[in-house]
Tab-separated table of C-alpha atoms in Angstrom:
chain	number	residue	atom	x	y	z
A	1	UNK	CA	0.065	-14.603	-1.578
A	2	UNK	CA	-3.127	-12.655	0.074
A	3	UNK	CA	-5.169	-14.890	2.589
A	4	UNK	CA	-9.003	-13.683	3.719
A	5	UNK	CA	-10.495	-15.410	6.543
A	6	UNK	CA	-14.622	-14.299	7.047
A	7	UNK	CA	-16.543	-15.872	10.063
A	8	UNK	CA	-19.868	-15.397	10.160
A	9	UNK	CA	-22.582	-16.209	12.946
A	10	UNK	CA	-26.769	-16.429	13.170
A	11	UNK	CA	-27.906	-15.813	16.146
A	12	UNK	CA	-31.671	-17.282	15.542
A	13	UNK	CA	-30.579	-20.511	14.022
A	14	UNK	CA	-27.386	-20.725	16.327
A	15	UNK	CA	-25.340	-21.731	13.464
A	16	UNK	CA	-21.645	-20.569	12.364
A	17	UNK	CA	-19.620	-20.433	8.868
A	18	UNK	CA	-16.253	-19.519	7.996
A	19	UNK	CA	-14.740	-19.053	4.412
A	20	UNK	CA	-10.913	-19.141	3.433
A	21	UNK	CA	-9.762	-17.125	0.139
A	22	UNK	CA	-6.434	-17.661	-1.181
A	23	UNK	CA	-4.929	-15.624	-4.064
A	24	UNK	CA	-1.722	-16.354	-5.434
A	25	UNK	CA	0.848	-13.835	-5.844
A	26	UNK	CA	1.784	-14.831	-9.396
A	27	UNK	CA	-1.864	-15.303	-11.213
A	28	UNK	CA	-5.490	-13.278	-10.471
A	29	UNK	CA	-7.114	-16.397	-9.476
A	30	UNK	CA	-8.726	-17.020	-6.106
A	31	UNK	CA	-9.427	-19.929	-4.751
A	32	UNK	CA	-12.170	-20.252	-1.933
A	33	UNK	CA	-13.732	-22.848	1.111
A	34	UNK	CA	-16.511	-22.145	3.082
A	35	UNK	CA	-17.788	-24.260	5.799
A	36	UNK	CA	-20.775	-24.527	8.057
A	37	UNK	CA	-21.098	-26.067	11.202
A	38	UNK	CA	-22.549	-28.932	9.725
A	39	UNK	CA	-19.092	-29.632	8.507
A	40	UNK	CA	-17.715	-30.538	11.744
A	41	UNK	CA	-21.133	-31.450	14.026
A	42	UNK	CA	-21.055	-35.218	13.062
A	43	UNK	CA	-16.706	-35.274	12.654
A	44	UNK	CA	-14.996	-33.916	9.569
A	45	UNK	CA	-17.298	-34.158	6.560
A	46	UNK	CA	-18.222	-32.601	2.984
A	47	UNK	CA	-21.814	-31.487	4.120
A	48	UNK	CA	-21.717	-27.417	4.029
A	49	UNK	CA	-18.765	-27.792	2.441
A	50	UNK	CA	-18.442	-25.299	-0.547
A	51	UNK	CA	-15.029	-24.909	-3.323
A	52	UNK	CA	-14.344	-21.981	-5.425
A	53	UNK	CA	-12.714	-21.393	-8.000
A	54	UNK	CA	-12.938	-17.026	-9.078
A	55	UNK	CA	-11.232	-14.685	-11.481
A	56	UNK	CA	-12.644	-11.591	-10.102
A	57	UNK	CA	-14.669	-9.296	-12.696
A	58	UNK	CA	-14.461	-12.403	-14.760
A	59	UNK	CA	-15.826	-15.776	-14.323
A	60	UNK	CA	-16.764	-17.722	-10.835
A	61	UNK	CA	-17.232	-21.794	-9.908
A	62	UNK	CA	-18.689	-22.861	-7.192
A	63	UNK	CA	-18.815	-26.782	-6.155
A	64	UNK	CA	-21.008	-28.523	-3.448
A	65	UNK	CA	-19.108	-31.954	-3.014
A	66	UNK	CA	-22.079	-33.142	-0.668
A	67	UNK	CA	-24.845	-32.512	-2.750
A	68	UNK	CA	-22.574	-31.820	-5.872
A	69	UNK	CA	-24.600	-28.756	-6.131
A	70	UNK	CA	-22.767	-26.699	-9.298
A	71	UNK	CA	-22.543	-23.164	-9.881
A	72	UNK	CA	-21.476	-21.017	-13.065
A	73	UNK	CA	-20.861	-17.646	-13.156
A	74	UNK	CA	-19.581	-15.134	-16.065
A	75	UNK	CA	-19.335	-11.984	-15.868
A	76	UNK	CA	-18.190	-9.014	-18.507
A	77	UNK	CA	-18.405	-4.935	-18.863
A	78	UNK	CA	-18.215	-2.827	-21.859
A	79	UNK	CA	-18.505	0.748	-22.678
A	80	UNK	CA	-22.024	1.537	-24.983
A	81	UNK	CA	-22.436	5.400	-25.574
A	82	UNK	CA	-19.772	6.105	-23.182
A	83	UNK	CA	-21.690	4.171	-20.834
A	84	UNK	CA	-20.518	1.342	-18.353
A	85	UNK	CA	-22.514	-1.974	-18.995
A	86	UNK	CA	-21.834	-5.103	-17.029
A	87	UNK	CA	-23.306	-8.590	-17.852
A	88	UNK	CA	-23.382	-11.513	-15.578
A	89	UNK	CA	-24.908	-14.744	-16.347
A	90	UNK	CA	-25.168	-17.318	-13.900
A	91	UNK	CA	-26.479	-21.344	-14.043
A	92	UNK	CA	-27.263	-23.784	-11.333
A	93	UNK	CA	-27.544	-26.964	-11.660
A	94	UNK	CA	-26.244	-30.744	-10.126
A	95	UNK	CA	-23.755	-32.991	-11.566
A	96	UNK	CA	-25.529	-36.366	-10.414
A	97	UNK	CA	-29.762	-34.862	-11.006
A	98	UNK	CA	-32.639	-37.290	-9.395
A	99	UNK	CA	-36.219	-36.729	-7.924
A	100	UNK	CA	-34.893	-34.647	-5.214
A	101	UNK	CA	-32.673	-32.634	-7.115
A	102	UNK	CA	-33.570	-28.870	-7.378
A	103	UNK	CA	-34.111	-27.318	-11.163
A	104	UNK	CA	-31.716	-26.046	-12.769
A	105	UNK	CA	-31.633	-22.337	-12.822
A	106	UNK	CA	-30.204	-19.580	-15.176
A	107	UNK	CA	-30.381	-15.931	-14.702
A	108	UNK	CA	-29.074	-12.730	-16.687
A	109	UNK	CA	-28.026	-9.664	-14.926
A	110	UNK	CA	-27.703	-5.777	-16.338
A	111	UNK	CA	-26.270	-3.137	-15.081
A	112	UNK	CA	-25.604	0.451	-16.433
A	113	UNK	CA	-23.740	3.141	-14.685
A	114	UNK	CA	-24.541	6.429	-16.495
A	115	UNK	CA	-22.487	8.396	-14.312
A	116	UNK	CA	-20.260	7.819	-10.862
A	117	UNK	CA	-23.780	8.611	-8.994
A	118	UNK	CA	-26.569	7.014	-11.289
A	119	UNK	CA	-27.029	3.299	-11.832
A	120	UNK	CA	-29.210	0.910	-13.517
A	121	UNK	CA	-29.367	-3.173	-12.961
A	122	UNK	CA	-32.252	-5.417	-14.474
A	123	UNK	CA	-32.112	-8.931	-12.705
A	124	UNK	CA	-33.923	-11.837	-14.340
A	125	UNK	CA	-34.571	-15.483	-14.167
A	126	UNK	CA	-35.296	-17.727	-17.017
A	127	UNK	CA	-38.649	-19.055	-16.625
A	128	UNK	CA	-39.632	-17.026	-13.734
A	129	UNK	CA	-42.099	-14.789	-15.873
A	130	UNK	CA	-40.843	-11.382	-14.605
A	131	UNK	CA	-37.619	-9.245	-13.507
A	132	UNK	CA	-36.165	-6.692	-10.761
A	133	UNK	CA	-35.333	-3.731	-11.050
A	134	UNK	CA	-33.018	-1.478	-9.160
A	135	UNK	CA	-31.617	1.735	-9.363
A	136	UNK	CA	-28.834	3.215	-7.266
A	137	UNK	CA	-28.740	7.257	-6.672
A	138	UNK	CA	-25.653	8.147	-5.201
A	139	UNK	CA	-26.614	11.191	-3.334
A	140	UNK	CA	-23.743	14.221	-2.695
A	141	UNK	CA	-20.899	15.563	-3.398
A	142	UNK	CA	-18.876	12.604	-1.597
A	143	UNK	CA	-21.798	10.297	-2.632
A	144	UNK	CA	-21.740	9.093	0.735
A	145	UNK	CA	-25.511	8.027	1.029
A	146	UNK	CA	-26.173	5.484	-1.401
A	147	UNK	CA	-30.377	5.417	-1.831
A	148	UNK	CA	-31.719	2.018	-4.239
A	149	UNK	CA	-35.147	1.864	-5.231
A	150	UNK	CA	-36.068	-1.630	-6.541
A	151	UNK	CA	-38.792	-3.222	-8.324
A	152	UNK	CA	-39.850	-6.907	-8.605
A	153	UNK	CA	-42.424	-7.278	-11.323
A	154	UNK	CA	-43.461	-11.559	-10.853
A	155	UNK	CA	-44.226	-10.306	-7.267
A	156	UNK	CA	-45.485	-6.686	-7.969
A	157	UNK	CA	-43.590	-5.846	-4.753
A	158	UNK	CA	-41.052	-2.605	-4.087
A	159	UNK	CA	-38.196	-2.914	-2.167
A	160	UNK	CA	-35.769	0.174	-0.375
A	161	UNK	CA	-32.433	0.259	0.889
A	162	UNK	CA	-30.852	3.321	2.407
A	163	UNK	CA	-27.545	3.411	3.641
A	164	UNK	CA	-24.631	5.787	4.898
A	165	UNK	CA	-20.535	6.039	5.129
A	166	UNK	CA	-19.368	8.232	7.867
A	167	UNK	CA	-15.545	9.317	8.257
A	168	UNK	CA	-13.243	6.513	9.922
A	169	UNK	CA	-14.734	3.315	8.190
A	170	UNK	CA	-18.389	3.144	9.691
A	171	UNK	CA	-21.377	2.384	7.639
A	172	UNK	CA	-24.994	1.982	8.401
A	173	UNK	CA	-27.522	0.489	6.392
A	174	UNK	CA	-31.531	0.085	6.194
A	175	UNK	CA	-33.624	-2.253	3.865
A	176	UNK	CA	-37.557	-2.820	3.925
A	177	UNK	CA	-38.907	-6.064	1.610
A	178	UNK	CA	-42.605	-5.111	0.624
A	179	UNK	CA	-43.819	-8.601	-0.208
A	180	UNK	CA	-41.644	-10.758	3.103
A	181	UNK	CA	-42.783	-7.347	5.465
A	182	UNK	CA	-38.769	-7.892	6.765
A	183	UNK	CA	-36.943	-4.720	7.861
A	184	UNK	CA	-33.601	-4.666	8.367
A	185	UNK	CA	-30.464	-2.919	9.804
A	186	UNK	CA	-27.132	-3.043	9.829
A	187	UNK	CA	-23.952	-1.909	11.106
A	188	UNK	CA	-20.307	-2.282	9.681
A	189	UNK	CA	-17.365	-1.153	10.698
A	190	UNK	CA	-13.632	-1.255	8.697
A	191	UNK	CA	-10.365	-2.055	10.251
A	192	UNK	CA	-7.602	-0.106	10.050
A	193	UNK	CA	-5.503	-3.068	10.630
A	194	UNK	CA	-7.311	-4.995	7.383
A	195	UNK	CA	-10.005	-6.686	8.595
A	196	UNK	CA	-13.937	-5.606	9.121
A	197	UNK	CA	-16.812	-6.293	11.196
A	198	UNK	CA	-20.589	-6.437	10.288
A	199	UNK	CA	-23.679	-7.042	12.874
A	200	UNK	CA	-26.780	-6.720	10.740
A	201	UNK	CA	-30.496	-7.576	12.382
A	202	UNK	CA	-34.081	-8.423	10.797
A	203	UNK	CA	-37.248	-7.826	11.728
A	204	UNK	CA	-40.594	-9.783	10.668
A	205	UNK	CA	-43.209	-6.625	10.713
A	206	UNK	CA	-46.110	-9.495	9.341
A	207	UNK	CA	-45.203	-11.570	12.506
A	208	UNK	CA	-43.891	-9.388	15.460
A	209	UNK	CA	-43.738	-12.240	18.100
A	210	UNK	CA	-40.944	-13.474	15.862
A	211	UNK	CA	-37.556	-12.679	18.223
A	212	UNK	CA	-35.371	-10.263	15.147
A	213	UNK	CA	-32.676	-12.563	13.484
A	214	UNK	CA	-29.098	-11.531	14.305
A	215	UNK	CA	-26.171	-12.369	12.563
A	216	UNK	CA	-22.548	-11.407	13.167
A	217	UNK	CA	-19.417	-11.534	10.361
A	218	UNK	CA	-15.903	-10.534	10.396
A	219	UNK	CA	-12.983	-10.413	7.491
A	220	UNK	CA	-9.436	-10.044	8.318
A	221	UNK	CA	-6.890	-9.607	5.350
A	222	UNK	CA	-3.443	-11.483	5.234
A	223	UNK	CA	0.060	-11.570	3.611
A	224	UNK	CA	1.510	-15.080	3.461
């Protein structure tokens, strides 16, 4: 049985989360809590509680008890034209709905990889009048700098990411979000022990008296 244990940390809200994955040895299931710190602030409770229930590549369940929040997921890939295309489609919506209760949502993802550097995804949500679309260069012979383009059309807003690998598990990574003016950077390092850190930071370039929003995570990897 494999165990992963992720903590993760914002530094402007001063909040804290940690998830538990557990995949038996005999089936390709995983099973998944996360927690807040609303979880434990008033005594044990469900609120920022979150179960999952995952075939990875496959299909995904996620459960709020508190707000009994639901979550589907399915996902599937198949070769058109000697070409890799992955579909996910995902719906949100609440087991007990009222006045409060957010829509429910559905949204289709695309993707097409036309070759181990070149890649395609078209994002959309149903009733949201528009799409996003990204595409992923892979740049060298390693393809160690990953460069992805993006496109939101109901917001007629681009957004960039850039990031690099470097030798001995380090990767660096920079995004810029036309239409929210928020840059960001960040920083992640693997273990050679099986675990990895990540310290990623934002900045608001509309508002710069904003302080930048930090947030810390780590993963460690176990054999039970």
């Amino acid at each position: 049985m494999k165990a992963t244990v992720k903590g993760r940390y914002e530094g402007d809200k001063a909040t804290a989360a940690a998830t538990l994955a557990v995949s038996p040895a005999a089936a390709d299931l995983r099973f998944k809590a996360s927690a807040t710190d609303a979880a434990f602030a008033r005594g044990p409770s469900l609120e920022g509680l979150t179960l999952t229930l995952e075939k990875p590549g496959s299909f995904l369940v996620d459960l709020k008890p508190h707000t009994q929040d639901l979550r589907f997921q399915f996902m599937n890939s198949a070769l058109l034209l000697d070409r890799r295309v992955s579909l996910t489609y995902t719906h949100s919506t609440t087991l007990f709905p009222g006045p409060a209760a957010p829509p429910a949502r559905t949204g289709l993802d695309c993707s097409i990889t036309f070759d181990p550097a070149n890649k395609l995804n078209l994002s959309h949500t149903l009733g949201s009048g528009g799409c996003r679309v990204k595409y992923s260069y892979a740049h060298g012979q390693d393809r160690l700098t990953t460069i992805e383009p993006s496109f939101d059309t109901a917001k007629n807003a681009w957004d960039f990411a850039v990031s690099r690998k470097f030798q001995g598990g380090d990767a660096i990574k920079g995004t810029y979000h036309a239409s929210t003016k928020l840059l960001g950077l960040e920083w992640t390092r693997d273990s050679k022990i099986g675990g990895s850190f990540k310290v990623a930071t934002t900045f608001d370039l509309s508002d710069q008296s904003k302080a930048p929003k930090l947030i810390a995570e780590s993963t460690w990897n176990y054999e039970v």
